[in-house]
Amino acid sequence: MSAAIGVPLLEAIYCLGCTRWAYKRCIYIGADDSSSWTAAEAHELEPIPRVCQLVLAVYERDLQHPKWAPPGGYKISLENVVKKTSDLERIVPPYLIYVDHEHRDIVLTIRGLNLRRENDYLVLWDNKLGRQEFLDGYVHHGLLRAAVWLLYQEKETLRNCITKHPTYTLTFGGHSLGSGVAALMAVLAIQFPFLLADIPRKQIRCYAIAPARCMSLNLAVKYADVINSIILQDDFLPRTATPLEDIFKSMFCLPCLLGYRCLKDTCISEEKLLHDPRRLYAPGRMYHIVERKFCSCWKHPPVVKSGIPVEGRFEHIVLSCNAISDHSILAIMEESEKALQMLRDKDTETNTPPIQKMTRQQTRAKEQDQEHKAALRRAATLEVCPQPEAPCEAGQLKLKIEWDELLDKLFRKDDAGKFVWNK
């Protein structure tokens, strides 16, 4: 008798939870995530299309005879390509190192997930909640291994580029899976500056395009002055708190995964999730490209909003037919170029003097700095990261010891004493 009552009751609770979750998601649109943020300016968006193009260039087997070049080409000089790897050569996702003399920038870009590449899955699945502690926080274990390995392999190449061009910026860029590797490489470059000719923090940048959740909230906020996440409207990946490895392992049982998410979102408060230090988030400052409105069947001119949220950091999956297509790097590049051109046209129409543009950029930089400090204080009040303190410089010897210890933890040595990747 009890079983006859219990089973229908459980089914009713399950259906109620799913109905509540579906209702909340149906009235929730991607633009809601950034509705209170400030509009980004042209100088902030300028690097985004360039980084997208360099990420796309990694997909090409032969840059001299490109097959998938966007309109206008990749706009790169082949003699300035320092290194380019392919699927067959590396354990980590393929990448490109390029010296952009026009923009005085040294760029390393990393490709996204290749569904036919086994090693990409090995990186993706190499994680469990709370497995990898790093710098008073938590990170995705597999992505950290890939970032450390890539920096270990290419530190000499990058150091030579930096030594030749000490005033150039160093930019890490990646899409999807590559965005997590790029973001963690930027953190490593800041934490271990001796590896890259002691390049200062202000010269390091990262653009995580359609980012994966790869670091805990305290780290995501702490490095928001360096890491920039680029998200197109309804993109599913930055909003998916379910671990990456579970998503792809559940590809053949998505109803089970969605049912689990329904009940979890219904029964667990956002406040409780926020106080879980192991929970991973999209990294850094967020740039949200919005091009659609509620109940609208067509696209509007793209608007880019910028912010460093602490609460509500893309926590809700959007039920949208564009959730997957908005993850495309081609779509992100196209919409970011449109938004940038609109802002440039606006400046041209208003005939803004160069001095006024420079003053506005300086004012914007001060505003962003204050916003970053406010986000750090807010995160400290929520006890997700310690109170911000004055930076202290660790000795180079101590940093070298910490770097060696990190390599020892993540890899093993062969008979010649070199670190090797063990699956």
Short mmCIF file of N, CA and C in Angstrom, two decimals, residues 197-294:
data_model
loop_
_atom_site.label_atom_id
_atom_site.label_comp_id
_atom_site.label_asym_id
_atom_site.label_seq_id
_atom_site.Cartn_x
_atom_site.Cartn_y
_atom_site.Cartn_z
N ALA A 197 60.17 35.84 -18.89
CA ALA A 197 61.02 37.04 -18.87
C ALA A 197 60.47 38.14 -17.96
N ASP A 198 59.78 37.73 -16.88
CA ASP A 198 59.25 38.67 -15.89
C ASP A 198 58.35 39.74 -16.53
N ILE A 199 57.54 39.34 -17.47
CA ILE A 199 56.61 40.28 -18.09
C ILE A 199 55.62 40.75 -17.03
N PRO A 200 55.36 42.06 -16.92
CA PRO A 200 54.46 42.56 -15.88
C PRO A 200 53.01 42.19 -16.15
N ARG A 201 52.23 42.16 -15.08
CA ARG A 201 50.83 41.76 -15.16
C ARG A 201 50.03 42.65 -16.11
N LYS A 202 50.34 43.95 -16.13
CA LYS A 202 49.56 44.88 -16.96
C LYS A 202 49.73 44.62 -18.45
N GLN A 203 50.76 43.83 -18.84
CA GLN A 203 50.97 43.52 -20.25
C GLN A 203 50.39 42.16 -20.64
N ILE A 204 49.74 41.48 -19.72
CA ILE A 204 49.16 40.16 -19.99
C ILE A 204 47.65 40.29 -20.13
N ARG A 205 47.10 39.67 -21.17
CA ARG A 205 45.66 39.68 -21.40
C ARG A 205 45.21 38.27 -21.80
N CYS A 206 43.93 38.02 -21.59
CA CYS A 206 43.36 36.75 -22.05
C CYS A 206 41.95 37.01 -22.54
N TYR A 207 41.60 36.39 -23.66
CA TYR A 207 40.25 36.46 -24.20
C TYR A 207 39.71 35.03 -24.31
N ALA A 208 38.81 34.70 -23.39
CA ALA A 208 38.19 33.38 -23.36
C ALA A 208 36.87 33.46 -24.11
N ILE A 209 36.82 32.89 -25.30
CA ILE A 209 35.67 32.99 -26.19
C ILE A 209 34.76 31.79 -25.97
N ALA A 210 33.48 32.07 -25.69
CA ALA A 210 32.53 31.00 -25.33
C ALA A 210 33.15 30.13 -24.25
N PRO A 211 33.43 30.71 -23.08
CA PRO A 211 34.30 30.06 -22.10
C PRO A 211 33.68 28.87 -21.39
N ALA A 212 34.54 27.94 -21.05
CA ALA A 212 34.17 26.84 -20.17
C ALA A 212 34.32 27.29 -18.73
N ARG A 213 33.58 26.67 -17.83
CA ARG A 213 33.74 26.95 -16.40
C ARG A 213 35.00 26.24 -15.93
N CYS A 214 36.01 27.01 -15.56
CA CYS A 214 37.31 26.40 -15.30
C CYS A 214 37.93 26.79 -13.98
N MET A 215 37.35 27.76 -13.24
CA MET A 215 37.96 28.17 -11.97
C MET A 215 36.88 28.61 -10.98
N SER A 216 37.22 28.53 -9.70
CA SER A 216 36.28 28.91 -8.65
C SER A 216 36.04 30.42 -8.66
N LEU A 217 35.01 30.84 -7.95
CA LEU A 217 34.56 32.22 -8.02
C LEU A 217 35.63 33.20 -7.55
N ASN A 218 36.37 32.84 -6.51
CA ASN A 218 37.39 33.76 -6.01
C ASN A 218 38.47 34.03 -7.06
N LEU A 219 38.87 32.99 -7.80
CA LEU A 219 39.87 33.18 -8.85
C LEU A 219 39.28 33.91 -10.05
N ALA A 220 38.02 33.61 -10.38
CA ALA A 220 37.38 34.27 -11.52
C ALA A 220 37.31 35.78 -11.30
N VAL A 221 37.03 36.20 -10.06
CA VAL A 221 36.95 37.63 -9.75
C VAL A 221 38.35 38.23 -9.60
N LYS A 222 39.25 37.50 -8.99
CA LYS A 222 40.60 38.02 -8.74
C LYS A 222 41.33 38.39 -10.02
N TYR A 223 41.15 37.61 -11.07
CA TYR A 223 41.88 37.84 -12.32
C TYR A 223 41.02 38.52 -13.38
N ALA A 224 39.98 39.23 -12.94
CA ALA A 224 39.09 39.90 -13.89
C ALA A 224 39.74 41.10 -14.56
N ASP A 225 40.88 41.56 -14.03
CA ASP A 225 41.59 42.66 -14.69
C ASP A 225 42.44 42.17 -15.85
N VAL A 226 42.58 40.85 -15.98
CA VAL A 226 43.42 40.25 -17.02
C VAL A 226 42.59 39.40 -17.99
N ILE A 227 41.68 38.61 -17.44
CA ILE A 227 40.90 37.65 -18.25
C ILE A 227 39.56 38.27 -18.64
N ASN A 228 39.22 38.14 -19.92
CA ASN A 228 37.95 38.63 -20.45
C ASN A 228 37.20 37.47 -21.10
N SER A 229 35.98 37.21 -20.64
CA SER A 229 35.16 36.15 -21.23
C SER A 229 34.17 36.77 -22.21
N ILE A 230 34.10 36.21 -23.41
CA ILE A 230 33.23 36.72 -24.47
C ILE A 230 32.10 35.72 -24.67
N ILE A 231 30.86 36.16 -24.44
CA ILE A 231 29.71 35.25 -24.48
C ILE A 231 28.65 35.83 -25.41
N LEU A 232 28.18 35.03 -26.33
CA LEU A 232 27.13 35.45 -27.26
C LEU A 232 25.77 35.00 -26.73
N GLN A 233 24.93 35.94 -26.43
CA GLN A 233 23.53 35.80 -26.01
C GLN A 233 23.22 34.56 -25.18
N ASP A 234 22.80 33.44 -25.82
CA ASP A 234 22.25 32.29 -25.10
C ASP A 234 23.20 31.11 -24.99
N ASP A 235 24.47 31.31 -25.28
CA ASP A 235 25.46 30.22 -25.27
C ASP A 235 25.30 29.33 -24.04
N PHE A 236 25.22 28.02 -24.26
CA PHE A 236 24.94 27.08 -23.18
C PHE A 236 26.14 26.82 -22.27
N LEU A 237 27.37 26.86 -22.81
CA LEU A 237 28.52 26.37 -22.04
C LEU A 237 28.85 27.20 -20.82
N PRO A 238 28.91 28.55 -20.90
CA PRO A 238 29.22 29.31 -19.69
C PRO A 238 28.14 29.18 -18.61
N ARG A 239 26.94 28.76 -19.01
CA ARG A 239 25.82 28.65 -18.07
C ARG A 239 25.68 27.25 -17.49
N THR A 240 26.44 26.32 -18.00
CA THR A 240 26.27 24.93 -17.60
C THR A 240 27.14 24.62 -16.41
N ALA A 241 26.53 24.61 -15.23
CA ALA A 241 27.28 24.31 -14.01
C ALA A 241 27.57 22.83 -13.88
N THR A 242 26.81 22.00 -14.58
CA THR A 242 27.11 20.57 -14.59
C THR A 242 28.52 20.38 -15.13
N PRO A 243 29.37 19.60 -14.45
CA PRO A 243 30.75 19.44 -14.91
C PRO A 243 30.83 19.05 -16.38
N LEU A 244 31.83 19.59 -17.07
CA LEU A 244 31.98 19.34 -18.50
C LEU A 244 32.04 17.86 -18.82
N GLU A 245 32.75 17.13 -17.96
CA GLU A 245 32.91 15.71 -18.25
C GLU A 245 31.58 14.98 -18.19
N ASP A 246 30.66 15.43 -17.31
CA ASP A 246 29.35 14.79 -17.19
C ASP A 246 28.47 15.10 -18.40
N ILE A 247 28.64 16.31 -18.96
CA ILE A 247 27.83 16.68 -20.12
C ILE A 247 28.10 15.74 -21.28
N PHE A 248 29.37 15.53 -21.58
CA PHE A 248 29.72 14.73 -22.75
C PHE A 248 29.59 13.24 -22.48
N LYS A 249 29.73 12.82 -21.22
CA LYS A 249 29.48 11.42 -20.90
C LYS A 249 27.99 11.10 -20.96
N SER A 250 27.14 12.14 -20.83
CA SER A 250 25.70 11.94 -20.81
C SER A 250 25.04 12.27 -22.14
N MET A 251 25.82 12.36 -23.20
CA MET A 251 25.26 12.77 -24.50
C MET A 251 24.19 11.81 -24.98
N PHE A 252 24.26 10.54 -24.54
CA PHE A 252 23.27 9.55 -24.99
C PHE A 252 22.15 9.39 -23.97
N CYS A 253 22.17 10.21 -22.91
CA CYS A 253 21.09 10.17 -21.92
C CYS A 253 20.80 11.59 -21.45
N LEU A 254 20.59 12.50 -22.40
CA LEU A 254 20.34 13.89 -22.06
C LEU A 254 19.07 14.09 -21.24
N PRO A 255 17.96 13.33 -21.46
CA PRO A 255 16.79 13.51 -20.60
C PRO A 255 17.11 13.27 -19.12
N CYS A 256 17.97 12.28 -18.84
CA CYS A 256 18.36 12.02 -17.45
C CYS A 256 19.12 13.21 -16.89
N LEU A 257 20.03 13.76 -17.69
CA LEU A 257 20.82 14.90 -17.24
C LEU A 257 19.94 16.11 -16.99
N LEU A 258 19.00 16.39 -17.92
CA LEU A 258 18.12 17.54 -17.75
C LEU A 258 17.19 17.36 -16.56
N GLY A 259 16.71 16.13 -16.35
CA GLY A 259 15.87 15.87 -15.19
C GLY A 259 16.61 16.12 -13.89
N TYR A 260 17.85 15.69 -13.86
CA TYR A 260 18.69 15.92 -12.67
C TYR A 260 18.88 17.41 -12.44
N ARG A 261 19.14 18.18 -13.51
CA ARG A 261 19.32 19.62 -13.37
C ARG A 261 18.04 20.30 -12.92
N CYS A 262 16.88 19.82 -13.40
CA CYS A 262 15.60 20.40 -12.98
C CYS A 262 15.45 20.32 -11.46
N LEU A 263 15.63 19.10 -10.93
CA LEU A 263 15.46 18.92 -9.49
C LEU A 263 16.52 19.66 -8.70
N LYS A 264 17.74 19.68 -9.19
CA LYS A 264 18.82 20.36 -8.47
C LYS A 264 18.57 21.85 -8.40
N ASP A 265 18.16 22.46 -9.53
CA ASP A 265 17.89 23.89 -9.55
C ASP A 265 16.69 24.25 -8.68
N THR A 266 15.76 23.31 -8.55
CA THR A 266 14.56 23.57 -7.77
C THR A 266 14.82 23.44 -6.28
N CYS A 267 15.59 22.45 -5.88
CA CYS A 267 15.73 22.12 -4.46
C CYS A 267 16.93 22.78 -3.79
N ILE A 268 17.90 23.25 -4.55
CA ILE A 268 19.11 23.85 -3.96
C ILE A 268 19.11 25.34 -4.26
N SER A 269 19.20 26.16 -3.21
CA SER A 269 19.17 27.61 -3.39
C SER A 269 20.45 28.10 -4.04
N GLU A 270 20.33 29.24 -4.75
CA GLU A 270 21.49 29.84 -5.38
C GLU A 270 22.50 30.30 -4.34
N GLU A 271 22.01 30.72 -3.18
CA GLU A 271 22.91 31.18 -2.12
C GLU A 271 23.81 30.04 -1.64
N LYS A 272 23.22 28.85 -1.52
CA LYS A 272 24.02 27.70 -1.09
C LYS A 272 25.05 27.34 -2.14
N LEU A 273 24.67 27.39 -3.41
CA LEU A 273 25.62 27.11 -4.48
C LEU A 273 26.75 28.13 -4.50
N LEU A 274 26.41 29.39 -4.22
CA LEU A 274 27.40 30.46 -4.25
C LEU A 274 28.47 30.25 -3.18
N HIS A 275 28.10 29.66 -2.05
CA HIS A 275 29.04 29.47 -0.96
C HIS A 275 29.83 28.17 -1.07
N ASP A 276 29.64 27.43 -2.15
CA ASP A 276 30.43 26.23 -2.37
C ASP A 276 31.74 26.63 -3.04
N PRO A 277 32.87 26.57 -2.32
CA PRO A 277 34.13 27.05 -2.89
C PRO A 277 34.65 26.19 -4.04
N ARG A 278 34.12 24.98 -4.21
CA ARG A 278 34.59 24.08 -5.26
C ARG A 278 33.90 24.32 -6.59
N ARG A 279 32.80 25.04 -6.57
CA ARG A 279 32.00 25.27 -7.78
C ARG A 279 32.79 26.12 -8.77
N LEU A 280 32.78 25.73 -10.02
CA LEU A 280 33.56 26.41 -11.05
C LEU A 280 32.69 27.40 -11.83
N TYR A 281 33.35 28.46 -12.33
CA TYR A 281 32.65 29.54 -13.04
C TYR A 281 33.44 29.92 -14.29
N ALA A 282 32.75 30.65 -15.18
CA ALA A 282 33.44 31.26 -16.31
C ALA A 282 34.37 32.34 -15.77
N PRO A 283 35.55 32.49 -16.35
CA PRO A 283 36.57 33.34 -15.72
C PRO A 283 36.48 34.83 -16.08
N GLY A 284 36.93 35.68 -15.14
CA GLY A 284 37.23 37.07 -15.42
C GLY A 284 36.06 37.99 -15.65
N ARG A 285 36.37 39.11 -16.32
CA ARG A 285 35.36 40.09 -16.72
C ARG A 285 34.53 39.52 -17.85
N MET A 286 33.22 39.78 -17.83
CA MET A 286 32.33 39.23 -18.83
C MET A 286 31.93 40.28 -19.86
N TYR A 287 32.00 39.89 -21.12
CA TYR A 287 31.46 40.71 -22.21
C TYR A 287 30.34 39.91 -22.86
N HIS A 288 29.12 40.42 -22.72
CA HIS A 288 27.94 39.70 -23.18
C HIS A 288 27.38 40.38 -24.43
N ILE A 289 27.40 39.67 -25.55
CA ILE A 289 26.88 40.20 -26.81
C ILE A 289 25.40 39.83 -26.91
N VAL A 290 24.54 40.84 -26.94
CA VAL A 290 23.09 40.63 -26.95
C VAL A 290 22.54 41.10 -28.30
N GLU A 291 21.81 40.21 -28.97
CA GLU A 291 21.30 40.54 -30.30
C GLU A 291 19.83 40.17 -30.48
N ARG A 292 19.22 39.56 -29.47
CA ARG A 292 17.80 39.18 -29.57
C ARG A 292 17.05 39.62 -28.32
N LYS A 293 15.78 39.92 -28.49
CA LYS A 293 14.94 40.34 -27.38
C LYS A 293 13.86 39.29 -27.14
N PHE A 294 13.14 39.44 -26.03
CA PHE A 294 12.13 38.46 -25.63
C PHE A 294 11.02 38.40 -26.68
#
